[in-house]
Coordinates of C-alpha atoms in Angstrom, one line a residue:
X1 CA -18.3 25.9 2.0
X2 CA -17.5 23.4 5.0
X3 CA -16.8 24.9 8.7
X4 CA -13.0 25.7 8.9
X5 CA -12.4 27.2 5.8
X6 CA -11.1 30.2 7.3
X7 CA -8.4 28.3 8.9
X8 CA -6.7 29.1 5.8
X9 CA -5.2 31.6 3.4
X10 CA -5.1 29.5 0.4
X11 CA -8.1 28.0 -1.0
X12 CA -9.5 25.0 2.0
X13 CA -8.9 21.6 0.2
X14 CA -11.7 20.3 -1.7
X15 CA -13.4 16.7 -1.3
X16 CA -16.0 15.0 -3.6
X17 CA -17.9 12.4 -2.9
X18 CA -17.6 9.8 -6.5
X19 CA -18.4 6.4 -5.5
X20 CA -21.0 4.9 -3.3
X21 CA -23.1 2.0 -2.3
X22 CA -26.5 2.8 -3.2
X23 CA -28.0 1.5 0.7
X24 CA -24.4 1.5 2.6
X25 CA -26.5 1.5 5.8
X26 CA -29.1 -0.6 4.9
X27 CA -26.8 -2.9 4.2
X28 CA -24.7 -3.1 6.7
X29 CA -28.3 -4.1 9.5
X30 CA -29.4 -6.4 6.3
X31 CA -25.5 -8.0 7.4
X32 CA -25.6 -8.2 10.9
X33 CA -29.5 -9.4 10.7
X34 CA -28.7 -12.3 8.5
X35 CA -25.9 -13.4 10.6
X36 CA -28.9 -14.6 13.0
X37 CA -31.7 -14.7 10.3
X38 CA -33.0 -18.5 9.9
X39 CA -35.4 -17.6 6.8
X40 CA -32.1 -16.6 4.9
X41 CA -30.1 -13.3 3.3
X42 CA -32.5 -10.1 4.9
X43 CA -32.2 -7.6 2.0
X44 CA -31.5 -3.9 2.2
X45 CA -35.2 -3.2 1.4
X46 CA -36.5 -5.2 4.4
X47 CA -34.3 -2.9 6.0
X48 CA -35.7 0.0 4.6
X49 CA -39.1 -1.4 5.5
X50 CA -39.7 -0.3 1.1
X51 CA -42.2 -2.4 1.1
X52 CA -44.9 -1.8 3.8
X53 CA -47.0 1.9 4.0
X54 CA -45.7 4.3 5.3
X55 CA -46.7 4.4 9.4
X56 CA -45.5 0.8 9.6
X57 CA -41.9 1.6 7.2
X58 CA -41.1 4.3 10.2
X59 CA -40.8 1.0 12.4
X60 CA -39.0 -0.9 10.5
X61 CA -36.1 1.9 10.4
X62 CA -36.9 3.2 14.0
X63 CA -35.5 -0.7 14.8
X64 CA -33.0 -0.8 12.0
X65 CA -31.2 2.8 13.8
X66 CA -31.7 0.8 17.2
X67 CA -29.8 -2.2 15.7
X68 CA -27.2 -0.3 14.0
X69 CA -26.5 1.5 17.9
X70 CA -26.4 -1.6 19.6
X71 CA -24.2 -3.6 17.6
X72 CA -22.5 -0.3 17.2
X73 CA -21.9 0.4 20.6
X74 CA -20.8 -3.6 21.1
X75 CA -18.2 -3.5 18.6
X76 CA -19.4 -5.4 16.0
X77 CA -18.0 -3.0 13.0
X78 CA -17.2 -5.8 10.8
X79 CA -20.8 -5.3 9.1
X80 CA -20.3 -1.3 8.7
X81 CA -17.1 -2.5 6.3
X82 CA -18.9 -3.3 3.6
X83 CA -20.1 -0.3 1.9
X84 CA -17.4 2.0 0.9
X85 CA -17.3 5.0 -0.8
X86 CA -14.5 6.7 -3.1
X87 CA -13.3 10.7 -2.7
X88 CA -11.4 12.5 -4.9
X89 CA -9.5 14.8 -3.0
X90 CA -7.6 17.9 -4.1
X91 CA -5.5 20.2 -2.6
X92 CA -4.6 18.6 0.6
X93 CA -1.1 18.8 1.6
X94 CA 1.3 16.1 1.8
X95 CA 2.0 16.0 5.1
X96 CA -1.6 15.6 6.2
X97 CA -1.7 12.4 4.0
X98 CA 1.6 10.8 5.4
X99 CA 0.4 11.6 8.8
X100 CA -2.9 10.5 8.7
X101 CA -4.7 9.1 5.5
X102 CA -1.7 6.7 4.5
X103 CA -0.7 5.9 8.2
X104 CA -2.9 3.0 8.7
X105 CA -3.8 -0.2 6.4
X106 CA -7.3 0.0 5.1
X107 CA -7.1 2.7 2.5
X108 CA -6.7 2.5 -1.1
X109 CA -5.0 5.7 -3.1
X110 CA -3.9 6.6 -6.5
X111 CA -2.0 9.8 -5.9
X112 CA -0.3 12.4 -8.1
X113 CA 3.3 11.7 -8.2
X114 CA 6.3 14.5 -6.9
X115 CA 8.3 11.9 -9.0
X116 CA 6.9 12.5 -12.5
X117 CA 4.5 15.4 -12.0
X118 CA 6.2 18.8 -12.2
X119 CA 5.0 21.1 -9.0
X120 CA 3.4 24.3 -9.6
X121 CA 4.6 27.4 -8.1
X122 CA 1.7 28.3 -5.3
X123 CA 0.5 24.9 -5.1
X124 CA 1.0 24.4 -0.9
X125 CA -1.3 24.7 2.3
X126 CA -1.2 28.4 3.4
X127 CA -3.0 28.4 7.1
X128 CA -4.1 32.0 8.1
X129 CA -1.6 33.2 10.4
X130 CA -1.4 37.2 11.7
X131 CA 1.6 39.3 11.1
X132 CA 4.7 39.5 10.9
X133 CA 4.2 35.0 11.2
X134 CA 1.8 35.3 8.1
X135 CA 4.5 36.9 5.9
X136 CA 7.3 35.3 7.1
X137 CA 6.0 31.8 6.0
X138 CA 4.8 32.7 3.0
X139 CA 8.2 34.4 2.0
X140 CA 10.5 31.4 3.2
X141 CA 7.2 28.9 1.0
X142 CA 7.8 31.2 -2.3
X143 CA 11.5 30.4 -1.8
X144 CA 11.3 27.1 -1.3
X145 CA 9.5 26.7 -4.6
X146 CA 11.6 28.4 -5.9
X147 CA 14.5 26.7 -4.8
X148 CA 12.9 23.6 -6.3
X149 CA 12.5 25.1 -9.8
X150 CA 16.7 26.4 -9.6
X151 CA 17.5 22.9 -9.1
X152 CA 15.2 20.8 -11.5
X153 CA 17.1 23.1 -14.2
X154 CA 20.8 22.7 -12.4
X155 CA 20.3 18.7 -11.7
X156 CA 19.3 18.0 -15.7
X157 CA 22.3 18.0 -16.7
X158 CA 24.0 16.1 -14.1
X159 CA 21.5 12.9 -15.0
X160 CA 22.3 13.4 -18.1
X161 CA 25.7 12.7 -17.6
X162 CA 24.8 9.3 -16.0
X163 CA 22.0 8.4 -18.0
X164 CA 24.1 8.3 -20.9
X165 CA 26.9 6.3 -19.1
X166 CA 24.4 3.9 -18.2
X167 CA 23.5 3.8 -21.7
X168 CA 26.0 4.8 -23.9
X169 CA 23.9 3.6 -26.9
X170 CA 20.9 5.6 -26.5
X171 CA 22.9 8.9 -27.2
X172 CA 22.2 9.0 -30.6
X173 CA 17.8 9.5 -29.5
X174 CA 18.5 11.7 -27.1
X175 CA 15.8 13.4 -27.7
X176 CA 13.7 10.7 -27.3
X177 CA 15.1 10.2 -23.5
X178 CA 14.6 13.9 -22.5
X179 CA 11.9 14.1 -20.3
X180 CA 13.1 10.6 -18.3
X181 CA 16.5 12.5 -17.7
X182 CA 14.0 15.5 -16.3
X183 CA 12.2 13.6 -14.3
X184 CA 15.3 11.9 -12.7
X185 CA 16.0 15.4 -12.1
X186 CA 13.3 16.9 -10.6
X187 CA 12.9 13.6 -8.5
X188 CA 15.7 14.8 -6.6
X189 CA 14.5 18.8 -6.9
X190 CA 11.0 17.7 -4.4
X191 CA 13.7 17.2 -1.5
X192 CA 13.6 20.8 -1.3
X193 CA 9.9 21.1 -1.3
X194 CA 8.0 21.6 1.7
X195 CA 5.6 18.9 3.2
X196 CA 3.4 21.9 2.9
X197 CA 2.7 20.9 -1.0
X198 CA -0.5 20.3 -2.1
X199 CA -1.4 16.3 -3.5
X200 CA -4.8 15.3 -5.3
X201 CA -6.2 12.1 -5.3
X202 CA -8.5 9.9 -5.4
X203 CA -9.3 7.4 -2.2
X204 CA -11.4 4.9 -0.9
X205 CA -12.3 3.6 2.8
X206 CA -14.8 1.9 4.1
X207 CA -17.5 3.5 6.7
X208 CA -15.5 2.4 9.8
X209 CA -12.8 3.5 8.5
X210 CA -14.8 7.0 8.0
X211 CA -15.8 6.7 11.7
X212 CA -12.7 6.2 12.6
X213 CA -11.3 9.0 10.8
X214 CA -14.2 11.8 12.1
X215 CA -13.4 10.4 16.6
X216 CA -9.5 10.2 15.8
X217 CA -9.0 13.7 13.6
X218 CA -7.3 15.9 16.1
X219 CA -4.4 13.9 16.1
X220 CA -1.3 15.6 15.8
X221 CA 0.6 16.7 13.3
X222 CA -1.7 18.7 11.5
X223 CA -5.3 18.5 13.4
X224 CA -7.0 21.9 11.3
X225 CA -6.5 20.8 8.0
X226 CA -7.6 16.7 9.1
X227 CA -10.2 17.6 10.3
X228 CA -11.5 20.2 7.7
X229 CA -10.8 17.4 5.2
X230 CA -12.8 14.4 7.7
X231 CA -15.3 16.6 8.7
X232 CA -16.2 16.9 4.5
X233 CA -15.9 13.7 4.0
X234 CA -18.7 12.8 6.5
X235 CA -20.5 15.9 4.8
X236 CA -20.4 14.3 1.5
X237 CA -21.5 10.4 2.6
X238 CA -24.6 12.2 5.2
X239 CA -26.0 14.0 1.9
X240 CA -25.8 10.5 0.3
X241 CA -27.2 8.7 3.1
X242 CA -28.2 10.4 6.3
X243 CA -28.4 7.5 8.7
X244 CA -25.0 7.3 9.2
X245 CA -25.5 10.3 11.8
X246 CA -27.4 7.9 14.0
X247 CA -23.4 6.1 15.1
X248 CA -20.7 8.9 14.2
X249 CA -19.1 10.0 17.0
X250 CA -17.7 13.2 17.9
X251 CA -13.9 13.8 17.2
X252 CA -12.1 12.7 20.9
X253 CA -10.6 16.1 21.9
X254 CA -7.1 17.2 22.0
X255 CA -6.3 16.4 25.9
X256 CA -7.8 12.6 25.6
X257 CA -5.5 11.7 23.0
X258 CA -1.9 9.8 24.3
X259 CA -0.1 12.1 22.1
X260 CA -0.6 15.3 22.7
X261 CA -1.6 14.5 26.7
X262 CA 2.3 12.7 27.1
X263 CA 4.0 15.4 24.9
X264 CA 2.2 18.2 27.0
X265 CA 3.5 16.6 30.4
X266 CA 6.7 16.1 29.7
X267 CA 7.2 19.9 28.4
X268 CA 5.3 20.3 25.0
X269 CA 5.6 18.7 21.7
X270 CA 8.1 21.0 20.8
X271 CA 11.4 20.6 22.4
X272 CA 14.7 21.0 19.9
X273 CA 16.8 19.5 22.4
X274 CA 15.1 16.5 22.9
X275 CA 14.3 16.1 19.9
X276 CA 18.9 16.2 19.1
X277 CA 19.3 14.1 22.0
X278 CA 16.5 11.3 20.2
X279 CA 18.2 11.9 16.9
X280 CA 21.8 11.2 17.6
X281 CA 20.7 8.4 19.8
X282 CA 18.5 6.3 17.0
X283 CA 21.7 7.4 14.9
X284 CA 24.2 6.2 16.8
X285 CA 21.8 2.6 16.9
X286 CA 22.0 2.8 12.9
X287 CA 25.7 1.9 12.8
X288 CA 25.6 3.5 9.0
X289 CA 22.7 1.7 8.0
X290 CA 19.8 3.4 5.8
X291 CA 17.9 0.7 7.8
X292 CA 18.5 -2.6 10.9
X293 CA 17.6 -5.3 11.7
X294 CA 16.8 -5.4 14.9
X295 CA 14.7 -8.1 15.8
X296 CA 13.4 -11.1 14.3
X297 CA 12.9 -15.4 15.5
X298 CA 16.1 -17.2 15.3
X299 CA 14.0 -20.4 14.5
X300 CA 11.8 -19.0 11.7
X301 CA 13.2 -21.2 9.2
X302 CA 11.9 -24.2 10.4
X303 CA 8.5 -22.8 11.5
X304 CA 8.3 -21.9 8.4
X305 CA 9.2 -25.0 6.6
X306 CA 6.6 -27.0 8.9
X307 CA 4.0 -24.8 8.3
X308 CA 4.6 -25.4 5.0
X309 CA 4.5 -29.4 5.2
X310 CA 1.2 -28.8 7.7
X311 CA -0.4 -27.4 5.0
X312 CA 0.2 -30.6 2.7
X313 CA 0.3 -32.5 5.3
X314 CA 3.5 -34.7 4.8
X315 CA 6.4 -35.9 7.4
X316 CA 9.5 -34.2 7.3
X317 CA 10.6 -37.6 6.3
X318 CA 9.5 -37.4 2.8
X319 CA 9.9 -33.1 3.1
X320 CA 12.6 -31.5 4.6
X321 CA 13.1 -28.2 5.7
X322 CA 15.5 -27.4 2.8
X323 CA 12.7 -28.3 0.5
X324 CA 9.5 -26.8 2.2
X325 CA 11.8 -23.7 1.9
X326 CA 11.9 -24.1 -1.3
X327 CA 8.5 -24.6 -2.1
X328 CA 7.1 -21.1 -0.1
X329 CA 9.8 -19.0 -1.3
X330 CA 11.1 -19.9 -4.2
X331 CA 10.1 -18.9 -7.9
X332 CA 11.7 -21.7 -9.1
X333 CA 9.7 -23.9 -7.7
X334 CA 6.8 -22.2 -7.1
X335 CA 5.0 -20.9 -10.3
X336 CA 2.9 -18.3 -8.0
X337 CA 6.4 -15.9 -8.2
X338 CA 5.3 -15.4 -11.6
X339 CA 2.6 -14.1 -11.8
X340 CA 1.4 -10.7 -12.3
X341 CA -1.1 -10.3 -10.0
X342 CA 0.3 -11.2 -6.5
X343 CA -1.4 -14.2 -5.5
X344 CA 0.7 -15.3 -2.2
X345 CA -1.7 -13.9 0.1
X346 CA -4.4 -16.6 -0.5
X347 CA -2.9 -19.3 -2.4
X348 CA -1.9 -21.5 1.1
X349 CA 1.5 -22.8 1.0
X350 CA 3.3 -18.9 0.3
X351 CA 0.9 -18.3 3.4
X352 CA 3.5 -20.4 5.8
X353 CA 5.5 -17.2 5.0
X354 CA 4.0 -15.0 7.7
X355 CA 5.6 -17.2 10.2
X356 CA 8.5 -15.7 9.5
X357 CA 8.8 -11.9 11.2
X358 CA 11.2 -9.2 11.6
X359 CA 12.1 -5.7 12.8
X360 CA 13.5 -2.7 11.1
X361 CA 15.2 0.6 13.0
X362 CA 15.1 2.8 9.7
X363 CA 15.8 6.6 9.2
X364 CA 14.4 7.9 5.6
X365 CA 13.2 11.5 3.9
X366 CA 9.9 12.4 4.3
X367 CA 8.9 12.1 0.9
X368 CA 11.0 8.5 0.5
X369 CA 9.3 7.4 4.1
X370 CA 6.0 8.5 2.5
X371 CA 5.9 6.1 -0.6
X372 CA 7.3 3.0 2.0
X373 CA 4.2 3.5 4.3
X374 CA 2.2 2.7 1.3
X375 CA 3.4 -1.0 1.4
X376 CA 0.5 -1.1 4.2
X377 CA 1.7 -5.1 4.8
X378 CA 4.5 -4.1 6.3
X379 CA 3.5 -1.4 9.0
X380 CA 5.6 1.4 10.8
X381 CA 5.5 3.3 14.5
X382 CA 5.8 6.4 12.4
X383 CA 6.2 9.6 14.7
X384 CA 4.7 12.8 15.5
X385 CA 6.9 15.1 13.3
X386 CA 6.7 18.3 15.2
X387 CA 8.2 16.5 18.8
X388 CA 11.6 15.5 16.6
X389 CA 11.4 19.1 15.5
X390 CA 15.4 20.1 16.0
X391 CA 17.3 23.8 15.8
X392 CA 19.6 22.8 13.1
X393 CA 18.3 21.3 9.5
X394 CA 17.9 16.8 9.9
X395 CA 17.5 15.9 6.6
X396 CA 18.0 13.1 4.2
X397 CA 19.6 14.2 0.7
X398 CA 19.2 12.5 -2.4
X399 CA 22.5 10.9 -3.6
X400 CA 22.3 13.3 -7.2
X401 CA 22.7 16.0 -5.4
X402 CA 26.0 14.6 -3.7
X403 CA 27.3 14.2 -7.0
X404 CA 28.5 18.3 -7.8
X405 CA 29.6 20.8 -5.1
X406 CA 27.6 23.8 -6.0
X407 CA 24.3 21.7 -6.7
X408 CA 24.7 19.9 -2.8
X409 CA 25.2 24.1 -2.0
X410 CA 22.2 25.5 -3.2
X411 CA 20.2 22.3 -1.1
X412 CA 22.5 22.9 1.4
X413 CA 21.3 27.2 1.3
X414 CA 17.5 25.5 1.1
X415 CA 17.6 23.2 3.9
X416 CA 18.7 26.2 5.7
X417 CA 16.0 28.9 4.5
X418 CA 13.6 26.4 6.1
X419 CA 14.3 25.9 9.4
X420 CA 15.4 29.5 9.2
X421 CA 12.2 30.4 9.0
X422 CA 10.8 27.5 11.4
X423 CA 12.9 28.9 14.1
X424 CA 11.2 32.4 13.1
X425 CA 8.2 30.9 13.8
X426 CA 8.8 29.2 17.0
X427 CA 9.4 32.6 18.3
X428 CA 6.4 34.5 16.3
X429 CA 4.8 32.1 18.3
X430 CA 2.8 30.4 15.3
X431 CA 0.9 27.3 15.4
X432 CA 2.4 23.8 15.9
X433 CA 0.8 23.0 12.4
X434 CA 2.3 26.6 10.5
X435 CA 6.1 24.9 11.6
X436 CA 5.5 21.6 10.6
X437 CA 4.4 22.9 6.6
X438 CA 7.6 24.7 6.5
X439 CA 9.3 21.3 6.8
X440 CA 10.9 20.0 3.2
X441 CA 10.4 16.2 2.3
X442 CA 14.3 16.2 3.2
X443 CA 13.0 16.3 6.7
X444 CA 14.4 13.0 8.3
X445 CA 12.1 10.3 9.9
X446 CA 13.3 8.0 12.1
X447 CA 10.5 5.2 12.9
X448 CA 10.8 1.1 13.2
X449 CA 9.0 -0.9 11.3
X450 CA 8.3 -4.6 10.7
X451 CA 6.8 -6.9 8.4
X452 CA 6.0 -10.7 7.8
X453 CA 8.4 -12.8 5.1
X454 CA 5.6 -12.7 2.4
X455 CA 5.4 -8.9 2.7
X456 CA 8.7 -8.2 2.9
X457 CA 8.9 -10.7 -0.1
X458 CA 6.7 -9.0 -1.6
X459 CA 7.9 -5.0 -1.0
X460 CA 11.4 -6.0 -2.2
X461 CA 10.1 -7.7 -5.5
X462 CA 8.6 -3.6 -6.0
X463 CA 11.7 -2.1 -4.2
X464 CA 14.6 -3.4 -5.3
X465 CA 14.2 -2.6 -8.6
X466 CA 17.0 -0.5 -9.8
X467 CA 14.0 2.2 -11.0
X468 CA 12.5 2.3 -7.3
X469 CA 12.7 5.3 -4.9
X470 CA 16.9 5.1 -4.3
X471 CA 16.1 5.5 -0.9
X472 CA 14.0 2.7 -0.3
X473 CA 16.1 1.1 -2.9
X474 CA 18.9 1.2 -0.2
X475 CA 16.8 0.4 3.0
X476 CA 15.6 -2.4 0.8
X477 CA 19.1 -3.7 -0.2
X478 CA 19.9 -3.3 3.9
X479 CA 17.1 -5.5 4.6
X480 CA 18.0 -8.0 2.5
X481 CA 21.4 -9.0 3.2
X482 CA 21.0 -8.8 6.9
X483 CA 17.9 -11.4 6.5
X484 CA 20.7 -12.9 4.2
X485 CA 23.4 -13.2 7.0
X486 CA 20.1 -14.9 9.8
X487 CA 18.1 -16.4 7.6
X488 CA 20.1 -17.4 4.7
X489 CA 17.8 -20.0 2.7
X490 CA 14.8 -17.0 3.1
X491 CA 17.1 -14.3 2.4
X492 CA 18.3 -16.1 -0.5
X493 CA 14.9 -15.0 -2.2
X494 CA 14.2 -11.7 -1.3
X495 CA 15.2 -10.5 -4.8
X496 CA 14.0 -7.5 -7.3
X497 CA 11.3 -8.0 -10.1
X498 CA 13.5 -9.4 -12.9
X499 CA 15.4 -12.0 -10.9
X500 CA 12.2 -12.8 -10.1
X501 CA 10.9 -13.4 -13.5
X502 CA 14.2 -15.0 -14.7
X503 CA 14.0 -18.1 -11.8
X504 CA 10.0 -18.5 -12.5
X505 CA 11.3 -18.6 -16.4
X506 CA 9.3 -15.6 -17.4
X507 CA 11.0 -13.4 -20.1
X508 CA 11.5 -10.3 -20.4
X509 CA 13.1 -10.6 -17.2
X510 CA 12.8 -7.5 -17.0
X511 CA 9.1 -6.3 -16.7
X512 CA 9.9 -2.2 -17.3
X513 CA 9.4 -2.1 -21.0
X514 CA 11.6 1.2 -21.8
X515 CA 11.8 1.7 -18.4
X516 CA 14.7 -0.7 -18.2
X517 CA 17.6 0.5 -15.7
X518 CA 20.2 -0.9 -18.2
X519 CA 21.5 -3.1 -15.9
X520 CA 21.1 -6.9 -16.4
X521 CA 20.7 -7.1 -12.7
X522 CA 19.1 -10.2 -12.9
X523 CA 23.1 -11.9 -13.3
X524 CA 23.8 -10.1 -10.2
X525 CA 23.7 -10.5 -6.2
X526 CA 22.8 -8.6 -4.1
X527 CA 25.7 -8.3 -2.7
X528 CA 27.3 -6.7 -5.3
X529 CA 24.3 -3.8 -6.6
X530 CA 25.3 -0.3 -7.6
X531 CA 22.8 1.5 -8.4
X532 CA 23.9 5.3 -10.0
X533 CA 20.6 7.1 -11.0

């Protein structure tokens, strides 16, 4: 078992290398040598000296390693991006994914969904703590999981009532829709689960991203768990190709990380009073919105229109701004938007939409933000969450939780339980990681997010669908309406998938099949959107 497994009382995360390039390190050096080769492509077999006698092969390996270290130190890291590694990871906490592994754009993941897959009892990270902190942690964890199971049952009749109000014709085949209704209840109930809850996933990164992981594995909030998982990933890769040891740097120590140094200089990472002042200031600036537009270029529409003319090489007299913008963004004028495969980041005209930039200040629950961050082309400056820890519950609840007062009280009880447990752990001197683990999925995440119009349009095409996660849907609607006010000619094309397909002449308008939300959204204006489930 890898070093560090004894930091967990629960079974530690499991990491397995599933797929890799055959000769990744030789391939990286071959790519580097090809840049300056007058004889054509340099092959990995040549770099490894495969055809040479043993003595000369050792010399080829020595030169390979020397060149790899040289280009690595010089910062010429693109050669290390060619090779990718696919890992299967189990028993990793949701917070480790949100805080580290999904907090950058250069990865691909497919993870188990809490929206659709029931969380089993005990499926959460338990750090090794001394008593009485260990007992406190495990009791709170068990009670939060119990609240999840209880609320999954209590919410089902509420979800059923709303579902059949939306789809009255489906009452006659109610059994057919039982699974869908149960999932809606489960989706809301998961807000009480702690962020320590386990996930399992396939996770693919390039070699250069893995090297970055290793160097930054001590970042807050969960350096113990993250460093353990990264170490296991590196061990798997070194078993496959030991040559990567030539460029593997040690993790930066805690004191070298500006996040840690700055927080310590301010009196420590955990300061509920400071966190409370920040949250109140942030929320006041939101002005009651989920997402508030705080930055944009006033002349963005004119800039995009000019970029379209530049792509085509036509003067303004032949293609005015309105026509250029419609050509770039209107599904009725641009057939790219009728494609199920997103082609707009490659097509020339639609790339002009990169020039319109928007910045939003947003407040979502941890569970909603975890889904939102998968839109890797709309990056956010996400927080060191332990530094946002307040003395009282600081949460965002799902709309379904507010439908009936007894259910709302059960949510509130679970939130109070989590914060009480965290407070007791603090008084017992438990490490910061233990405090963060017990935060519920509902904990508020305050962050600023930026996107160009091309990325924002794609995100909204996914998230303005009535089947999208509810909080992200509300944030996306906030954003679409605000962009439409400042840039009406562009904002008019921030639309859900069914409306895009209708404008593009694609049928059926709704691409979701039996998952159709029951509302003909394609006939509505965004200002008239109302969602109940």
